[in-house]
Coordinates of C-alpha atoms in Angstrom, one line a residue:
M234 CA -27.7 -77.8 9.8
H235 CA -24.9 -79.4 11.9
Y236 CA -23.2 -77.1 14.4
S237 CA -19.7 -77.7 12.9
A238 CA -21.0 -76.8 9.4
L239 CA -22.7 -73.7 10.8
Q240 CA -19.5 -72.7 12.6
S241 CA -17.4 -73.0 9.4
T242 CA -19.8 -70.8 7.5
Y243 CA -19.1 -67.8 9.9
T244 CA -15.4 -68.1 10.2
G245 CA -12.6 -67.2 7.9
P246 CA -13.3 -64.4 5.3
V247 CA -17.0 -64.0 6.4
L248 CA -16.0 -63.3 10.0
K249 CA -13.2 -61.0 8.9
S250 CA -15.6 -59.0 6.7
A251 CA -18.1 -58.7 9.6
I252 CA -15.4 -57.3 11.9
I253 CA -14.2 -54.8 9.3
S254 CA -17.8 -53.6 8.8
F255 CA -18.3 -53.2 12.5
I256 CA -15.2 -51.2 12.9
S257 CA -16.1 -49.0 9.9
C258 CA -19.5 -48.3 11.5
C259 CA -17.9 -47.3 14.7
L260 CA -15.5 -44.9 12.9
I261 CA -18.4 -43.3 11.1
I262 CA -20.3 -42.8 14.4
F263 CA -17.4 -41.3 16.1
S264 CA -16.5 -39.0 13.2
G265 CA -20.0 -38.2 12.3
E266 CA -20.0 -34.8 13.9
L267 CA -16.9 -33.8 12.1
L268 CA -18.2 -34.9 8.7
A269 CA -21.6 -33.2 9.3
E270 CA -20.0 -29.9 10.1
P271 CA -17.1 -29.2 7.8
V272 CA -15.1 -26.0 7.8
K273 CA -16.6 -23.9 5.0
M274 CA -14.4 -21.7 2.8
S275 CA -16.7 -19.1 1.3
T276 CA -16.4 -17.6 -2.2
S277 CA -14.6 -14.7 -0.6
K278 CA -12.1 -17.2 0.9
I279 CA -13.2 -16.7 4.5
C280 CA -12.9 -19.9 6.7
H281 CA -16.1 -20.5 8.8
D282 CA -16.3 -23.3 11.3
S283 CA -19.6 -24.2 13.1
S284 CA -19.0 -21.5 15.7
S285 CA -19.0 -18.7 13.1
E286 CA -22.1 -16.5 13.0
Y287 CA -22.0 -16.8 9.2
Y288 CA -21.7 -20.6 9.1
S289 CA -25.4 -21.4 8.3
R290 CA -25.6 -18.4 5.8
T291 CA -22.6 -19.6 3.8
K292 CA -24.2 -21.7 1.1
N293 CA -21.5 -21.6 -1.6
F294 CA -18.3 -23.0 -0.2
T295 CA -15.4 -25.5 -0.4
A296 CA -15.4 -27.9 2.5
F297 CA -12.3 -28.7 4.7
E298 CA -12.0 -30.9 7.7
T299 CA -10.1 -28.3 9.8
I300 CA -9.6 -24.6 10.1
E301 CA -5.9 -25.2 9.5
A302 CA -6.5 -27.0 6.2
C303 CA -8.7 -24.1 5.1
L304 CA -6.1 -21.5 6.0
A305 CA -3.4 -23.6 4.3
A306 CA -5.5 -23.5 1.1
G307 CA -5.4 -19.7 1.0
G308 CA -8.4 -19.0 3.3
K309 CA -8.7 -16.2 5.9
L310 CA -10.3 -16.1 9.3
P311 CA -13.4 -14.0 9.9
K312 CA -13.0 -10.6 11.4
G313 CA -12.6 -10.9 15.2
S314 CA -11.4 -14.5 15.1
H315 CA -8.1 -15.8 16.2
N316 CA -5.1 -16.7 14.1
H317 CA -4.0 -20.4 14.2
N318 CA -0.4 -21.3 14.1
K319 CA 1.0 -24.7 13.2
N320 CA 1.1 -25.7 16.8
G321 CA -2.6 -25.0 17.3
V322 CA -1.9 -22.0 19.6
T323 CA -4.1 -19.0 19.0
K324 CA -3.5 -15.4 19.2
P325 CA -5.7 -12.3 18.7
A326 CA -6.2 -11.4 15.1
N327 CA -4.8 -7.8 15.6
S328 CA -1.6 -8.9 17.4
T329 CA 1.7 -8.5 15.4
T330 CA 4.8 -10.6 15.9
S331 CA 6.5 -9.4 12.8
Q332 CA 6.7 -6.1 11.0
S333 CA 7.1 -7.8 7.6
Y334 CA 4.3 -7.3 5.1
S335 CA 1.6 -10.0 4.7
R336 CA -1.2 -9.7 2.2
S337 CA -3.5 -11.5 4.8
A338 CA -3.1 -8.4 7.0
F339 CA -5.7 -6.7 4.7
A340 CA -9.0 -8.5 4.7
H341 CA -10.0 -7.9 1.1
W342 CA -12.6 -9.3 -1.4
T343 CA -15.0 -9.7 1.6
D344 CA -18.7 -10.4 1.4
D345 CA -20.0 -8.5 4.4
D346 CA -23.6 -8.4 3.3
G347 CA -23.7 -12.2 2.7
D348 CA -25.1 -12.0 -0.8
C349 CA -22.3 -14.3 -2.1
L350 CA -20.8 -11.4 -4.2
N351 CA -17.5 -10.4 -2.9
T352 CA -16.0 -6.9 -3.3
R353 CA -14.4 -7.8 -6.7
H354 CA -17.7 -8.9 -8.3
E355 CA -19.7 -6.1 -6.7
L356 CA -17.3 -3.6 -8.2
L357 CA -17.4 -5.3 -11.6
Q358 CA -21.2 -4.9 -11.5
D359 CA -21.0 -1.3 -10.5
L360 CA -18.4 -0.3 -13.0
S361 CA -19.9 -2.0 -16.0
T362 CA -21.2 0.4 -18.6
G363 CA -23.4 -2.3 -20.1
P364 CA -25.5 -5.3 -19.0
V365 CA -23.6 -8.0 -17.1
T366 CA -23.7 -11.8 -17.4
M367 CA -23.6 -13.6 -14.1
S368 CA -22.4 -17.2 -13.3
E369 CA -25.1 -19.8 -12.8
N370 CA -25.1 -19.4 -9.0
G371 CA -25.2 -15.6 -9.3
C372 CA -22.1 -15.1 -7.3
R373 CA -19.7 -14.0 -10.1
V374 CA -19.7 -11.5 -12.9
L375 CA -18.6 -13.2 -16.1
R376 CA -19.1 -10.6 -18.8
G377 CA -19.9 -6.9 -19.0
R378 CA -18.4 -3.7 -20.6
W379 CA -15.6 -2.0 -18.8
N380 CA -13.5 1.0 -19.6
D381 CA -9.9 0.3 -18.5
P382 CA -8.4 3.6 -17.5
Y383 CA -4.8 2.2 -17.5
S384 CA -4.9 1.1 -21.2
G385 CA -7.7 3.2 -22.6
N386 CA -9.3 0.0 -24.0
V387 CA -12.8 -1.4 -23.5
L388 CA -12.9 -4.9 -21.9
F389 CA -15.7 -7.5 -22.0
D390 CA -14.4 -10.6 -20.3
S391 CA -14.0 -10.5 -16.6
S392 CA -11.5 -13.4 -16.5
K393 CA -9.0 -11.1 -18.3
M394 CA -9.4 -8.4 -15.7
D395 CA -8.1 -7.6 -12.3
I396 CA -9.4 -5.3 -9.6
D397 CA -6.3 -3.2 -8.9
H398 CA -5.6 -1.5 -5.6
L399 CA -4.6 2.0 -6.8
V400 CA -2.4 2.4 -3.7
P401 CA -1.0 -1.2 -3.5
L402 CA -1.4 -3.1 -0.3
A403 CA 2.4 -3.7 0.1
W404 CA 3.2 -0.1 -0.7
A405 CA 0.6 1.1 1.9
W406 CA 2.1 -1.2 4.5
E407 CA 5.5 0.3 4.0
H408 CA 4.2 3.9 4.3
G409 CA 2.0 3.7 7.4
A410 CA -0.5 0.9 7.2
D411 CA 1.6 -1.4 9.4
K412 CA 0.4 0.8 12.3
W413 CA -3.3 0.7 11.4
T414 CA -5.9 -1.5 13.0
D415 CA -7.4 -4.5 11.3
A416 CA -10.6 -2.6 10.7
E417 CA -8.7 0.3 9.0
R418 CA -6.8 -2.1 6.8
K419 CA -10.0 -3.9 5.8
N420 CA -11.8 -0.6 4.9
F421 CA -8.8 0.5 2.9
A422 CA -8.5 -2.8 1.0
N423 CA -12.2 -2.8 0.0
D424 CA -12.7 1.0 -0.6
P425 CA -14.0 1.7 -4.1
V426 CA -12.0 4.9 -4.1
N427 CA -8.9 2.8 -4.1
L428 CA -10.1 0.3 -6.7
F429 CA -10.0 0.1 -10.5
A430 CA -11.1 -2.6 -13.0
V431 CA -8.2 -3.0 -15.3
T432 CA -6.4 -5.3 -17.7
A433 CA -4.9 -8.1 -15.7
N434 CA -1.4 -8.0 -17.3
L435 CA -1.1 -4.2 -16.6
N436 CA -2.0 -4.7 -12.9
R437 CA 0.6 -7.4 -12.6
S438 CA 3.3 -5.3 -14.3
K439 CA 2.5 -2.6 -11.8
G440 CA 2.8 -5.0 -8.8
A441 CA 3.5 -3.1 -5.6
K442 CA 5.1 -0.1 -7.3
G443 CA 4.1 3.5 -6.3
P444 CA 3.5 6.2 -8.9
R445 CA 7.2 7.3 -8.9
D446 CA 8.1 3.9 -10.3
W447 CA 5.0 3.0 -12.4
L448 CA 2.4 5.0 -14.3
P449 CA -0.3 3.5 -16.7
P450 CA 0.5 3.3 -20.4
N451 CA -2.4 5.6 -21.0
K452 CA -0.6 8.9 -20.6
E453 CA -3.9 10.9 -20.7
F454 CA -4.7 9.2 -17.4
H455 CA -1.5 10.1 -15.6
C456 CA -2.7 13.3 -13.9
Q457 CA -6.0 11.6 -12.7
Y458 CA -4.0 8.6 -11.5
V459 CA -1.7 10.6 -9.3
T460 CA -4.5 12.9 -8.1
R461 CA -6.6 10.0 -7.0
Y462 CA -3.6 8.3 -5.4
L463 CA -3.1 11.4 -3.3
R464 CA -6.8 11.5 -2.5
V465 CA -6.6 8.0 -1.0
M466 CA -3.5 8.9 1.0
L467 CA -5.3 11.9 2.5
K468 CA -8.2 9.7 3.4
Y469 CA -6.1 7.3 5.4
D470 CA -3.4 7.7 8.0
F471 CA -0.2 7.6 5.8
N472 CA 3.1 9.0 6.7
E473 CA 3.2 12.7 6.0
S474 CA 6.5 12.4 4.2
A475 CA 5.0 9.9 1.8
R476 CA 2.1 12.3 1.2
D477 CA 4.5 15.2 0.5
N478 CA 6.3 13.0 -2.0
I479 CA 3.1 12.3 -4.0
R480 CA 2.1 16.0 -3.8
E481 CA 5.4 16.9 -5.4
L482 CA 4.9 14.3 -8.1
R483 CA 1.4 15.5 -8.8
K484 CA 2.8 19.1 -9.5
R485 CA 5.1 17.6 -12.2
V486 CA 2.6 15.2 -13.8
C487 CA -0.4 17.6 -13.8

């Protein structure tokens, strides 16, 4: 083939396509490490990057390119990690710059044993009075048989249920939990003594209200509700004035 003909064959669109392919290959090579090791959001919404001791054990996850993207999607940092702010500056997880309540201050629905079942689904398993049906990956409880103490009804579909913090997290924060360590707040938020499996709409109508402002519709459960509320308050370091308030209420309810 004549040189001029050969030259024309490799110019124009063909040459441009070759250049684009070369650049794409370079980008893939330079970004390969990032693509190979995404940040993993576990089923319990903990964000693990490749430095996390649980990274390789986290098999069921949603992938993100950065820790910041994972946190922005509702994820949480592992215990002992550092908080990332929008400027990329880190600070110790137990440091406090504001006294306002944040649900993320309580590490809840954790999966400490790494079996892919978080606190919610482990409790659903434990509280079911009948056989449970699991999701295909074995990480979620789909159906069972639960006695809802708030309504007095029997429930079968886990999607219509909430795991309620008997002593709400926000209420706890306002009555002493703002002074607790991260570990104490985590224990409190995952403590079965402070958890009930209940109808979702009742849990949401309760919100962050204490027993002076909200009691379950099932009146037969009122005394047990307030008694257990006080039991939780005695177990953890709440303000003594708040404990006295619940003691007084219990006398009236029971």
